Amino acid sequence: MVTVRVNVSLKPSLLDSAGRTVANSLKSLEFSEVEGVRIGKTITLELEKYDEARVKSMCEKLLANPVIEDYAIEVVE
Amino acid sequence: MKIAVVQFPGSNCDQDALYSLRDDLGVQAEYVWHQESSLAGFDGVFIPGGFTYGDYLRCGAMAARSAVMGEVIRMVNDGHPVMGACNGFQILCETGVLPGALLKNSGERFLCKSVYLKAENRNTAWTEQVNEPIAIPIAHNEGRFVASDDELARIENEGLVAFRYCEANGELTEKSNVNGSLNHIAGLVNKRGNVLGLMPHPERMTKKILGSDAGLLIISGFHRVLAGV
């Protein structure tokens, strides 16, 4: 079995309103060094075998929306 | 005319849609479960609001890939009237029938209120009767319309903007753009004009006893699209 992580993030050009709220909260906790926060998501796949083209296809067909999101594939083990 | 009201796990306002179509617009309407792979016998489709599949992954992502959507896309391509409200709009964007996507409201709050809409392109079946701003309710957490710069330019140039959020007098103020949508976009049509997607809920405003029947100005687009098929 192979574990594959797909990291999905909002395109940098789009406002991440949740990230902005978290950044404001961190600042109110006196983490004044925080200049920005962006929140993505990690999808962990357990696969019988790893085939990069098929995982890309999963990302393009369902896991990420190319209109608003970027994705990165990471093979864990 | 017979309209399919598609139901997914987590749909809501499906009953509002069915009753507004049947009782107020006066057409036949029936629920269709999302696992149906045929819409034979139907002339149009209403995709209701809700939080299908718990909004997992992205709003409308899973619903957009369900069996019935293949048939909805066929009906879109055949020129039948298809309307999606709220989650229905998100689903139509997720399938690629309409451009762009809907993200979390810029204010990070669920918005449940009445807003004013003005019709932008009046030359569509869904907008031609909306000759002044109308008050229609919204109820959403992810209604901020986004698209790439190129896509947005195409949407504007091709006249795909059906509705914009505005003030009661039609003015496009920052305050009236409740969820931070690009160019105040509240609803879009496809290029052919047979598909409408919008975040507000016209199906909740189809009887005077509910406060207004202004929603019928939009929903009656089902008749006008079919008349042109």
PDB file of C-alpha atoms in Angstrom:
ATOM      1  CA  MET A   1       0.000   0.000   0.000  1.00  0.00           C
ATOM      2  CA  VAL A   2       1.136   3.540  -0.749  1.00  0.00           C
ATOM      3  CA  THR A   3       0.133   6.630   1.154  1.00  0.00           C
ATOM      4  CA  VAL A   4      -0.181   9.737  -0.977  1.00  0.00           C
ATOM      5  CA  ARG A   5      -0.920  13.218   0.276  1.00  0.00           C
ATOM      6  CA  VAL A   6      -2.662  15.743  -1.912  1.00  0.00           C
ATOM      7  CA  ASN A   7      -2.295  19.321  -0.704  1.00  0.00           C
ATOM      8  CA  VAL A   8      -4.982  21.576  -2.092  1.00  0.00           C
ATOM      9  CA  SER A   9      -4.621  25.334  -1.745  1.00  0.00           C
ATOM     10  CA  LEU A  10      -6.593  28.330  -2.908  1.00  0.00           C
ATOM     11  CA  LYS A  11      -4.886  30.118  -5.806  1.00  0.00           C
ATOM     12  CA  PRO A  12      -2.667  32.912  -4.462  1.00  0.00           C
ATOM     13  CA  SER A  13      -4.624  35.554  -6.395  1.00  0.00           C
ATOM     14  CA  LEU A  14      -7.849  34.773  -4.490  1.00  0.00           C
ATOM     15  CA  LEU A  15      -8.797  36.230  -1.129  1.00  0.00           C
ATOM     16  CA  ASP A  16      -8.744  33.535   1.561  1.00  0.00           C
ATOM     17  CA  SER A  17     -11.289  35.060   3.918  1.00  0.00           C
ATOM     18  CA  ALA A  18     -10.886  32.277   6.518  1.00  0.00           C
ATOM     19  CA  GLY A  19      -7.097  32.735   6.449  1.00  0.00           C
ATOM     20  CA  ARG A  20      -7.522  36.476   6.919  1.00  0.00           C
ATOM     21  CA  THR A  21      -9.716  35.891   9.975  1.00  0.00           C
ATOM     22  CA  VAL A  22      -7.181  33.489  11.495  1.00  0.00           C
ATOM     23  CA  ALA A  23      -4.382  35.996  10.817  1.00  0.00           C
ATOM     24  CA  ASN A  24      -6.319  38.663  12.701  1.00  0.00           C
ATOM     25  CA  SER A  25      -6.836  36.252  15.592  1.00  0.00           C
ATOM     26  CA  LEU A  26      -3.127  35.399  15.746  1.00  0.00           C
ATOM     27  CA  LYS A  27      -2.323  39.097  15.800  1.00  0.00           C
ATOM     28  CA  SER A  28      -4.736  39.628  18.662  1.00  0.00           C
ATOM     29  CA  LEU A  29      -2.810  36.900  20.526  1.00  0.00           C
ATOM     30  CA  GLU A  30       0.214  39.145  20.089  1.00  0.00           C
ATOM     31  CA  PHE A  31       1.882  37.163  17.314  1.00  0.00           C
ATOM     32  CA  SER A  32       2.624  40.448  15.639  1.00  0.00           C
ATOM     33  CA  GLU A  33       5.028  38.859  13.158  1.00  0.00           C
ATOM     34  CA  VAL A  34       2.099  37.270  11.280  1.00  0.00           C
ATOM     35  CA  GLU A  35       1.749  38.918   7.901  1.00  0.00           C
ATOM     36  CA  GLY A  36      -0.616  36.472   6.317  1.00  0.00           C
ATOM     37  CA  VAL A  37      -2.339  33.131   6.741  1.00  0.00           C
ATOM     38  CA  ARG A  38      -3.722  30.886   4.039  1.00  0.00           C
ATOM     39  CA  ILE A  39      -5.642  27.733   4.801  1.00  0.00           C
ATOM     40  CA  GLY A  40      -5.525  24.734   2.497  1.00  0.00           C
ATOM     41  CA  LYS A  41      -6.491  21.143   2.964  1.00  0.00           C
ATOM     42  CA  THR A  42      -4.679  17.847   2.956  1.00  0.00           C
ATOM     43  CA  ILE A  43      -6.297  14.776   1.475  1.00  0.00           C
ATOM     44  CA  THR A  44      -4.569  11.534   2.367  1.00  0.00           C
ATOM     45  CA  LEU A  45      -5.086   8.689  -0.078  1.00  0.00           C
ATOM     46  CA  GLU A  46      -4.308   5.066   0.643  1.00  0.00           C
ATOM     47  CA  LEU A  47      -3.613   3.398  -2.670  1.00  0.00           C
ATOM     48  CA  GLU A  48      -3.009  -0.164  -3.719  1.00  0.00           C
ATOM     49  CA  LYS A  49      -0.266   1.187  -6.008  1.00  0.00           C
ATOM     50  CA  TYR A  50       0.892   4.635  -7.015  1.00  0.00           C
ATOM     51  CA  ASP A  51       0.354   5.874 -10.540  1.00  0.00           C
ATOM     52  CA  GLU A  52       1.028   9.594 -10.824  1.00  0.00           C
ATOM     53  CA  ALA A  53      -1.179  10.083 -13.879  1.00  0.00           C
ATOM     54  CA  ARG A  54      -4.129   8.488 -12.100  1.00  0.00           C
ATOM     55  CA  VAL A  55      -3.671  10.596  -8.967  1.00  0.00           C
ATOM     56  CA  LYS A  56      -3.472  13.722 -11.156  1.00  0.00           C
ATOM     57  CA  SER A  57      -6.684  12.620 -12.803  1.00  0.00           C
ATOM     58  CA  MET A  58      -8.329  12.247  -9.361  1.00  0.00           C
ATOM     59  CA  CYS A  59      -7.239  15.796  -8.538  1.00  0.00           C
ATOM     60  CA  GLU A  60      -8.537  17.228 -11.779  1.00  0.00           C
ATOM     61  CA  LYS A  61     -11.821  15.340 -11.763  1.00  0.00           C
ATOM     62  CA  LEU A  62     -12.797  15.835  -8.137  1.00  0.00           C
ATOM     63  CA  LEU A  63     -10.248  16.642  -5.437  1.00  0.00           C
ATOM     64  CA  ALA A  64      -9.369  20.147  -6.658  1.00  0.00           C
ATOM     65  CA  ASN A  65     -11.264  22.737  -8.684  1.00  0.00           C
ATOM     66  CA  PRO A  66      -8.783  24.192 -11.200  1.00  0.00           C
ATOM     67  CA  VAL A  67     -10.814  27.411 -11.362  1.00  0.00           C
ATOM     68  CA  ILE A  68      -9.880  28.314  -7.791  1.00  0.00           C
ATOM     69  CA  GLU A  69      -7.343  25.816  -6.481  1.00  0.00           C
ATOM     70  CA  ASP A  70      -3.817  24.497  -7.000  1.00  0.00           C
ATOM     71  CA  TYR A  71      -2.745  21.059  -5.874  1.00  0.00           C
ATOM     72  CA  ALA A  72       0.507  19.277  -5.054  1.00  0.00           C
ATOM     73  CA  ILE A  73       1.003  15.525  -4.794  1.00  0.00           C
ATOM     74  CA  GLU A  74       3.351  14.062  -2.210  1.00  0.00           C
ATOM     75  CA  VAL A  75       4.124  10.346  -1.930  1.00  0.00           C
ATOM     76  CA  VAL A  76       4.596   9.624   1.753  1.00  0.00           C
ATOM     77  CA  GLU A  77       5.637   5.979   1.741  1.00  0.00           C
TER      78      GLU A  77
ATOM     79  CA  MET B   1     -44.430  21.496 -19.154  1.00  0.00           C
ATOM     80  CA  LYS B   2     -42.833  19.170 -16.621  1.00  0.00           C
ATOM     81  CA  ILE B   3     -39.879  20.279 -14.509  1.00  0.00           C
ATOM     82  CA  ALA B   4     -37.598  17.937 -12.543  1.00  0.00           C
ATOM     83  CA  VAL B   5     -36.618  19.194  -9.080  1.00  0.00           C
ATOM     84  CA  VAL B   6     -33.418  17.285  -8.391  1.00  0.00           C
ATOM     85  CA  GLN B   7     -32.851  16.117  -4.831  1.00  0.00           C
ATOM     86  CA  PHE B   8     -29.464  15.262  -3.341  1.00  0.00           C
ATOM     87  CA  PRO B   9     -28.622  14.231   0.217  1.00  0.00           C
ATOM     88  CA  GLY B  10     -28.632  17.626   1.941  1.00  0.00           C
ATOM     89  CA  SER B  11     -30.861  19.517  -0.486  1.00  0.00           C
ATOM     90  CA  ASN B  12     -33.158  22.151   0.949  1.00  0.00           C
ATOM     91  CA  CYS B  13     -35.677  24.556  -0.539  1.00  0.00           C
ATOM     92  CA  ASP B  14     -36.559  21.631  -2.814  1.00  0.00           C
ATOM     93  CA  GLN B  15     -40.102  21.843  -1.473  1.00  0.00           C
ATOM     94  CA  ASP B  16     -40.191  25.604  -1.992  1.00  0.00           C
ATOM     95  CA  ALA B  17     -39.081  24.965  -5.567  1.00  0.00           C
ATOM     96  CA  LEU B  18     -41.657  22.245  -6.220  1.00  0.00           C
ATOM     97  CA  TYR B  19     -44.563  24.244  -4.799  1.00  0.00           C
ATOM     98  CA  SER B  20     -43.565  27.491  -6.465  1.00  0.00           C
ATOM     99  CA  LEU B  21     -43.356  25.720  -9.831  1.00  0.00           C
ATOM    100  CA  ARG B  22     -46.625  23.819  -9.351  1.00  0.00           C
ATOM    101  CA  ASP B  23     -48.824  26.273  -7.493  1.00  0.00           C
ATOM    102  CA  ASP B  24     -47.486  29.661  -8.532  1.00  0.00           C
ATOM    103  CA  LEU B  25     -46.028  29.105 -11.992  1.00  0.00           C
ATOM    104  CA  GLY B  26     -48.668  26.465 -12.794  1.00  0.00           C
ATOM    105  CA  VAL B  27     -46.496  23.804 -14.403  1.00  0.00           C
ATOM    106  CA  GLN B  28     -45.985  20.164 -13.528  1.00  0.00           C
ATOM    107  CA  ALA B  29     -43.048  19.469 -11.245  1.00  0.00           C
ATOM    108  CA  GLU B  30     -41.696  16.283  -9.701  1.00  0.00           C
ATOM    109  CA  TYR B  31     -38.821  15.380  -7.435  1.00  0.00           C
ATOM    110  CA  VAL B  32     -36.037  13.328  -9.006  1.00  0.00           C
ATOM    111  CA  TRP B  33     -33.479  11.554  -6.807  1.00  0.00           C
ATOM    112  CA  HIS B  34     -29.847  12.207  -7.753  1.00  0.00           C
ATOM    113  CA  GLN B  35     -29.196   8.550  -8.578  1.00  0.00           C
ATOM    114  CA  GLU B  36     -31.629   8.643 -11.508  1.00  0.00           C
ATOM    115  CA  SER B  37     -29.799   8.316 -14.784  1.00  0.00           C
ATOM    116  CA  SER B  38     -32.702   9.396 -16.983  1.00  0.00           C
ATOM    117  CA  LEU B  39     -34.722  12.602 -17.180  1.00  0.00           C
ATOM    118  CA  ALA B  40     -36.809  11.356 -20.091  1.00  0.00           C
ATOM    119  CA  GLY B  41     -40.193  13.069 -20.133  1.00  0.00           C
ATOM    120  CA  PHE B  42     -38.987  16.232 -18.399  1.00  0.00           C
ATOM    121  CA  ASP B  43     -38.768  19.576 -20.168  1.00  0.00           C
ATOM    122  CA  GLY B  44     -36.578  21.386 -17.670  1.00  0.00           C
ATOM    123  CA  VAL B  45     -34.631  21.056 -14.431  1.00  0.00           C
ATOM    124  CA  PHE B  46     -34.538  22.994 -11.167  1.00  0.00           C
ATOM    125  CA  ILE B  47     -31.483  22.341  -8.972  1.00  0.00           C
ATOM    126  CA  PRO B  48     -32.392  23.530  -5.482  1.00  0.00           C
ATOM    127  CA  GLY B  49     -30.300  24.945  -2.679  1.00  0.00           C
ATOM    128  CA  GLY B  50     -28.892  23.154   0.302  1.00  0.00           C
ATOM    129  CA  PHE B  51     -25.669  21.770   1.614  1.00  0.00           C
ATOM    130  CA  THR B  52     -25.344  18.687  -0.520  1.00  0.00           C
ATOM    131  CA  TYR B  53     -23.033  16.046   0.918  1.00  0.00           C
ATOM    132  CA  GLY B  54     -22.381  18.372   3.849  1.00  0.00           C
ATOM    133  CA  ASP B  55     -20.428  20.710   1.541  1.00  0.00           C
ATOM    134  CA  TYR B  56     -17.567  18.204   1.853  1.00  0.00           C
ATOM    135  CA  LEU B  57     -14.506  19.007  -0.261  1.00  0.00           C
ATOM    136  CA  ARG B  58     -16.169  22.050  -1.887  1.00  0.00           C
ATOM    137  CA  CYS B  59     -19.783  23.228  -2.107  1.00  0.00           C
ATOM    138  CA  GLY B  60     -21.490  21.156  -4.784  1.00  0.00           C
ATOM    139  CA  ALA B  61     -18.384  19.128  -5.666  1.00  0.00           C
ATOM    140  CA  MET B  62     -19.850  15.712  -5.039  1.00  0.00           C
ATOM    141  CA  ALA B  63     -23.338  16.557  -6.284  1.00  0.00           C
ATOM    142  CA  ALA B  64     -21.833  17.770  -9.566  1.00  0.00           C
ATOM    143  CA  ARG B  65     -20.452  14.266 -10.179  1.00  0.00           C
ATOM    144  CA  SER B  66     -23.661  12.343  -9.419  1.00  0.00           C
ATOM    145  CA  ALA B  67     -25.527  10.205 -11.953  1.00  0.00           C
ATOM    146  CA  VAL B  68     -28.347  12.629 -12.678  1.00  0.00           C
ATOM    147  CA  MET B  69     -25.951  15.431 -13.631  1.00  0.00           C
ATOM    148  CA  GLY B  70     -25.004  13.637 -16.854  1.00  0.00           C
ATOM    149  CA  GLU B  71     -28.636  13.978 -17.875  1.00  0.00           C
ATOM    150  CA  VAL B  72     -28.798  17.588 -16.690  1.00  0.00           C
ATOM    151  CA  ILE B  73     -25.810  18.379 -18.926  1.00  0.00           C
ATOM    152  CA  ARG B  74     -27.539  16.643 -21.835  1.00  0.00           C
ATOM    153  CA  MET B  75     -30.616  18.827 -21.278  1.00  0.00           C
ATOM    154  CA  VAL B  76     -28.420  21.925 -21.069  1.00  0.00           C
ATOM    155  CA  ASN B  77     -26.856  21.014 -24.407  1.00  0.00           C
ATOM    156  CA  ASP B  78     -30.284  20.357 -25.939  1.00  0.00           C
ATOM    157  CA  GLY B  79     -31.384  23.869 -24.968  1.00  0.00           C
ATOM    158  CA  HIS B  80     -33.849  22.962 -22.208  1.00  0.00           C
ATOM    159  CA  PRO B  81     -34.373  25.401 -19.330  1.00  0.00           C
ATOM    160  CA  VAL B  82     -32.157  24.619 -16.329  1.00  0.00           C
ATOM    161  CA  MET B  83     -32.059  26.770 -13.228  1.00  0.00           C
ATOM    162  CA  GLY B  84     -29.889  26.373 -10.122  1.00  0.00           C
ATOM    163  CA  ALA B  85     -30.420  28.471  -6.998  1.00  0.00           C
ATOM    164  CA  CYS B  86     -27.842  28.784  -4.213  1.00  0.00           C
ATOM    165  CA  ASN B  87     -26.237  25.348  -3.916  1.00  0.00           C
ATOM    166  CA  GLY B  88     -27.747  24.689  -7.347  1.00  0.00           C
ATOM    167  CA  PHE B  89     -25.631  27.557  -8.733  1.00  0.00           C
ATOM    168  CA  GLN B  90     -22.533  26.144  -7.008  1.00  0.00           C
ATOM    169  CA  ILE B  91     -23.273  22.738  -8.558  1.00  0.00           C
ATOM    170  CA  LEU B  92     -23.662  24.241 -12.049  1.00  0.00           C
ATOM    171  CA  CYS B  93     -20.285  25.979 -11.660  1.00  0.00           C
ATOM    172  CA  GLU B  94     -18.681  22.768 -10.398  1.00  0.00           C
ATOM    173  CA  THR B  95     -19.892  20.890 -13.490  1.00  0.00           C
ATOM    174  CA  GLY B  96     -18.500  23.636 -15.737  1.00  0.00           C
ATOM    175  CA  VAL B  97     -21.938  24.446 -17.194  1.00  0.00           C
ATOM    176  CA  LEU B  98     -21.426  27.967 -15.837  1.00  0.00           C
ATOM    177  CA  PRO B  99     -18.019  29.640 -15.429  1.00  0.00           C
ATOM    178  CA  GLY B 100     -16.262  30.631 -12.210  1.00  0.00           C
ATOM    179  CA  ALA B 101     -16.727  29.380  -8.659  1.00  0.00           C
ATOM    180  CA  LEU B 102     -18.253  30.440  -5.340  1.00  0.00           C
ATOM    181  CA  LEU B 103     -16.045  30.959  -2.301  1.00  0.00           C
ATOM    182  CA  LYS B 104     -16.655  31.826   1.335  1.00  0.00           C
ATOM    183  CA  ASN B 105     -18.375  35.194   1.832  1.00  0.00           C
ATOM    184  CA  SER B 106     -15.762  37.907   2.261  1.00  0.00           C
ATOM    185  CA  GLY B 107     -17.169  38.777   5.694  1.00  0.00           C
ATOM    186  CA  GLU B 108     -16.759  35.162   6.904  1.00  0.00           C
ATOM    187  CA  ARG B 109     -20.383  35.018   7.988  1.00  0.00           C
ATOM    188  CA  PHE B 110     -23.388  33.036   6.895  1.00  0.00           C
ATOM    189  CA  LEU B 111     -25.774  35.569   5.353  1.00  0.00           C
ATOM    190  CA  CYS B 112     -29.502  35.109   5.705  1.00  0.00           C
ATOM    191  CA  LYS B 113     -31.315  38.246   4.579  1.00  0.00           C
ATOM    192  CA  SER B 114     -33.109  39.976   1.778  1.00  0.00           C
ATOM    193  CA  VAL B 115     -30.987  41.635  -0.908  1.00  0.00           C
ATOM    194  CA  TYR B 116     -31.759  43.693  -3.978  1.00  0.00           C
ATOM    195  CA  LEU B 117     -30.959  42.332  -7.410  1.00  0.00           C
ATOM    196  CA  LYS B 118     -30.845  44.154 -10.683  1.00  0.00           C
ATOM    197  CA  ALA B 119     -30.947  42.425 -14.013  1.00  0.00           C
ATOM    198  CA  GLU B 120     -27.843  43.178 -16.041  1.00  0.00           C
ATOM    199  CA  ASN B 121     -28.349  41.553 -19.421  1.00  0.00           C
ATOM    200  CA  ARG B 122     -32.103  42.047 -19.944  1.00  0.00           C
ATOM    201  CA  ASN B 123     -31.935  40.090 -23.136  1.00  0.00           C
ATOM    202  CA  THR B 124     -32.382  36.653 -21.573  1.00  0.00           C
ATOM    203  CA  ALA B 125     -35.429  34.527 -20.812  1.00  0.00           C
ATOM    204  CA  TRP B 126     -34.677  34.749 -17.081  1.00  0.00           C
ATOM    205  CA  THR B 127     -34.158  38.499 -16.810  1.00  0.00           C
ATOM    206  CA  GLU B 128     -36.365  40.193 -19.372  1.00  0.00           C
ATOM    207  CA  GLN B 129     -39.211  40.788 -16.898  1.00  0.00           C
ATOM    208  CA  VAL B 130     -36.993  42.219 -14.186  1.00  0.00           C
ATOM    209  CA  ASN B 131     -37.154  45.871 -15.149  1.00  0.00           C
ATOM    210  CA  GLU B 132     -36.317  47.306 -11.727  1.00  0.00           C
ATOM    211  CA  PRO B 133     -34.402  46.086  -8.650  1.00  0.00           C
ATOM    212  CA  ILE B 134     -36.240  43.300  -6.825  1.00  0.00           C
ATOM    213  CA  ALA B 135     -35.840  42.077  -3.237  1.00  0.00           C
ATOM    214  CA  ILE B 136     -35.003  38.366  -3.037  1.00  0.00           C
ATOM    215  CA  PRO B 137     -33.669  36.423  -0.040  1.00  0.00           C
ATOM    216  CA  ILE B 138     -30.201  34.922   0.232  1.00  0.00           C
ATOM    217  CA  ALA B 139     -29.046  32.224   2.684  1.00  0.00           C
ATOM    218  CA  HIS B 140     -25.483  31.170   2.090  1.00  0.00           C
ATOM    219  CA  ASN B 141     -21.986  30.935   3.482  1.00  0.00           C
ATOM    220  CA  GLU B 142     -20.178  30.495   0.149  1.00  0.00           C
ATOM    221  CA  GLY B 143     -21.575  33.011  -2.289  1.00  0.00           C
ATOM    222  CA  ARG B 144     -18.562  35.114  -3.255  1.00  0.00           C
ATOM    223  CA  PHE B 145     -18.321  34.747  -7.010  1.00  0.00           C
ATOM    224  CA  VAL B 146     -14.766  34.490  -8.357  1.00  0.00           C
ATOM    225  CA  ALA B 147     -13.205  33.849 -11.755  1.00  0.00           C
ATOM    226  CA  SER B 148      -9.843  34.541 -13.352  1.00  0.00           C
ATOM    227  CA  ASP B 149      -9.362  37.990 -14.917  1.00  0.00           C
ATOM    228  CA  ASP B 150      -9.676  36.550 -18.432  1.00  0.00           C
ATOM    229  CA  GLU B 151     -12.769  34.567 -17.546  1.00  0.00           C
ATOM    230  CA  LEU B 152     -14.372  37.571 -15.862  1.00  0.00           C
ATOM    231  CA  ALA B 153     -13.720  39.700 -18.950  1.00  0.00           C
ATOM    232  CA  ARG B 154     -15.306  37.005 -21.118  1.00  0.00           C
ATOM    233  CA  ILE B 155     -18.326  36.746 -18.774  1.00  0.00           C
ATOM    234  CA  GLU B 156     -18.891  40.515 -18.995  1.00  0.00           C
ATOM    235  CA  ASN B 157     -18.232  40.788 -22.747  1.00  0.00           C
ATOM    236  CA  GLU B 158     -20.524  37.923 -23.646  1.00  0.00           C
ATOM    237  CA  GLY B 159     -23.361  39.296 -21.521  1.00  0.00           C
ATOM    238  CA  LEU B 160     -23.432  36.318 -19.160  1.00  0.00           C
ATOM    239  CA  VAL B 161     -24.155  38.438 -16.060  1.00  0.00           C
ATOM    240  CA  ALA B 162     -27.828  37.918 -15.290  1.00  0.00           C
ATOM    241  CA  PHE B 163     -28.039  39.639 -11.893  1.00  0.00           C
ATOM    242  CA  ARG B 164     -25.923  41.918  -9.705  1.00  0.00           C
ATOM    243  CA  TYR B 165     -26.342  42.757  -6.009  1.00  0.00           C
ATOM    244  CA  CYS B 166     -27.391  46.392  -5.665  1.00  0.00           C
ATOM    245  CA  GLU B 167     -29.179  48.944  -3.485  1.00  0.00           C
ATOM    246  CA  ALA B 168     -32.960  49.396  -3.676  1.00  0.00           C
ATOM    247  CA  ASN B 169     -32.386  52.177  -6.216  1.00  0.00           C
ATOM    248  CA  GLY B 170     -30.123  50.004  -8.340  1.00  0.00           C
ATOM    249  CA  GLU B 171     -26.872  51.632  -7.293  1.00  0.00           C
ATOM    250  CA  LEU B 172     -23.868  49.310  -7.032  1.00  0.00           C
ATOM    251  CA  THR B 173     -22.406  50.309  -3.686  1.00  0.00           C
ATOM    252  CA  GLU B 174     -19.762  48.333  -1.830  1.00  0.00           C
ATOM    253  CA  LYS B 175     -22.239  47.710   0.980  1.00  0.00           C
ATOM    254  CA  SER B 176     -24.779  46.189  -1.395  1.00  0.00           C
ATOM    255  CA  ASN B 177     -22.225  43.626  -2.576  1.00  0.00           C
ATOM    256  CA  VAL B 178     -23.034  41.518   0.474  1.00  0.00           C
ATOM    257  CA  ASN B 179     -20.637  38.616  -0.022  1.00  0.00           C
ATOM    258  CA  GLY B 180     -17.787  40.346  -1.866  1.00  0.00           C
ATOM    259  CA  SER B 181     -18.527  38.864  -5.314  1.00  0.00           C
ATOM    260  CA  LEU B 182     -16.462  40.071  -8.261  1.00  0.00           C
ATOM    261  CA  ASN B 183     -18.366  42.821 -10.094  1.00  0.00           C
ATOM    262  CA  HIS B 184     -21.340  42.274  -7.706  1.00  0.00           C
ATOM    263  CA  ILE B 185     -22.220  39.099  -9.612  1.00  0.00           C
ATOM    264  CA  ALA B 186     -25.248  37.324  -8.097  1.00  0.00           C
ATOM    265  CA  GLY B 187     -26.240  35.184 -11.059  1.00  0.00           C
ATOM    266  CA  LEU B 188     -25.109  34.079 -14.502  1.00  0.00           C
ATOM    267  CA  VAL B 189     -26.596  32.643 -17.645  1.00  0.00           C
ATOM    268  CA  ASN B 190     -24.797  30.425 -20.142  1.00  0.00           C
ATOM    269  CA  LYS B 191     -24.082  31.730 -23.608  1.00  0.00           C
ATOM    270  CA  ARG B 192     -27.157  30.107 -25.124  1.00  0.00           C
ATOM    271  CA  GLY B 193     -29.286  31.605 -22.341  1.00  0.00           C
ATOM    272  CA  ASN B 194     -31.158  28.452 -21.362  1.00  0.00           C
ATOM    273  CA  VAL B 195     -29.307  28.044 -18.052  1.00  0.00           C
ATOM    274  CA  LEU B 196     -29.524  30.363 -15.048  1.00  0.00           C
ATOM    275  CA  GLY B 197     -27.512  29.996 -11.846  1.00  0.00           C
ATOM    276  CA  LEU B 198     -27.884  32.436  -8.959  1.00  0.00           C
ATOM    277  CA  MET B 199     -27.139  32.589  -5.244  1.00  0.00           C
ATOM    278  CA  PRO B 200     -30.462  34.206  -4.186  1.00  0.00           C
ATOM    279  CA  HIS B 201     -33.650  32.159  -3.769  1.00  0.00           C
ATOM    280  CA  PRO B 202     -36.425  33.386  -6.106  1.00  0.00           C
ATOM    281  CA  GLU B 203     -38.407  30.200  -5.324  1.00  0.00           C
ATOM    282  CA  ARG B 204     -38.981  31.600  -1.825  1.00  0.00           C
ATOM    283  CA  MET B 205     -40.696  34.731  -3.182  1.00  0.00           C
ATOM    284  CA  THR B 206     -43.484  33.513  -5.406  1.00  0.00           C
ATOM    285  CA  LYS B 207     -46.592  34.414  -3.379  1.00  0.00           C
ATOM    286  CA  LYS B 208     -47.815  37.741  -2.049  1.00  0.00           C
ATOM    287  CA  ILE B 209     -48.464  36.035   1.308  1.00  0.00           C
ATOM    288  CA  LEU B 210     -44.704  35.402   1.564  1.00  0.00           C
ATOM    289  CA  GLY B 211     -44.075  39.115   1.172  1.00  0.00           C
ATOM    290  CA  SER B 212     -43.678  39.290  -2.574  1.00  0.00           C
ATOM    291  CA  ASP B 213     -44.076  37.316  -5.750  1.00  0.00           C
ATOM    292  CA  ALA B 214     -41.113  38.958  -7.475  1.00  0.00           C
ATOM    293  CA  GLY B 215     -39.402  35.571  -7.743  1.00  0.00           C
ATOM    294  CA  LEU B 216     -41.921  34.614 -10.404  1.00  0.00           C
ATOM    295  CA  LEU B 217     -40.437  37.257 -12.715  1.00  0.00           C
ATOM    296  CA  ILE B 218     -37.336  35.054 -12.782  1.00  0.00           C
ATOM    297  CA  ILE B 219     -38.827  31.557 -12.512  1.00  0.00           C
ATOM    298  CA  SER B 220     -41.234  32.240 -15.379  1.00  0.00           C
ATOM    299  CA  GLY B 221     -38.071  32.052 -17.506  1.00  0.00           C
ATOM    300  CA  PHE B 222     -38.811  28.304 -17.748  1.00  0.00           C
ATOM    301  CA  HIS B 223     -41.761  29.191 -20.024  1.00  0.00           C
ATOM    302  CA  ARG B 224     -39.747  31.675 -22.072  1.00  0.00           C
ATOM    303  CA  VAL B 225     -36.792  29.330 -22.638  1.00  0.00           C
ATOM    304  CA  LEU B 226     -39.129  26.547 -23.761  1.00  0.00           C
ATOM    305  CA  ALA B 227     -41.022  28.858 -26.065  1.00  0.00           C
ATOM    306  CA  GLY B 228     -37.733  29.493 -27.808  1.00  0.00           C
ATOM    307  CA  VAL B 229     -36.559  25.850 -27.974  1.00  0.00           C
TER     308      VAL B 229
END
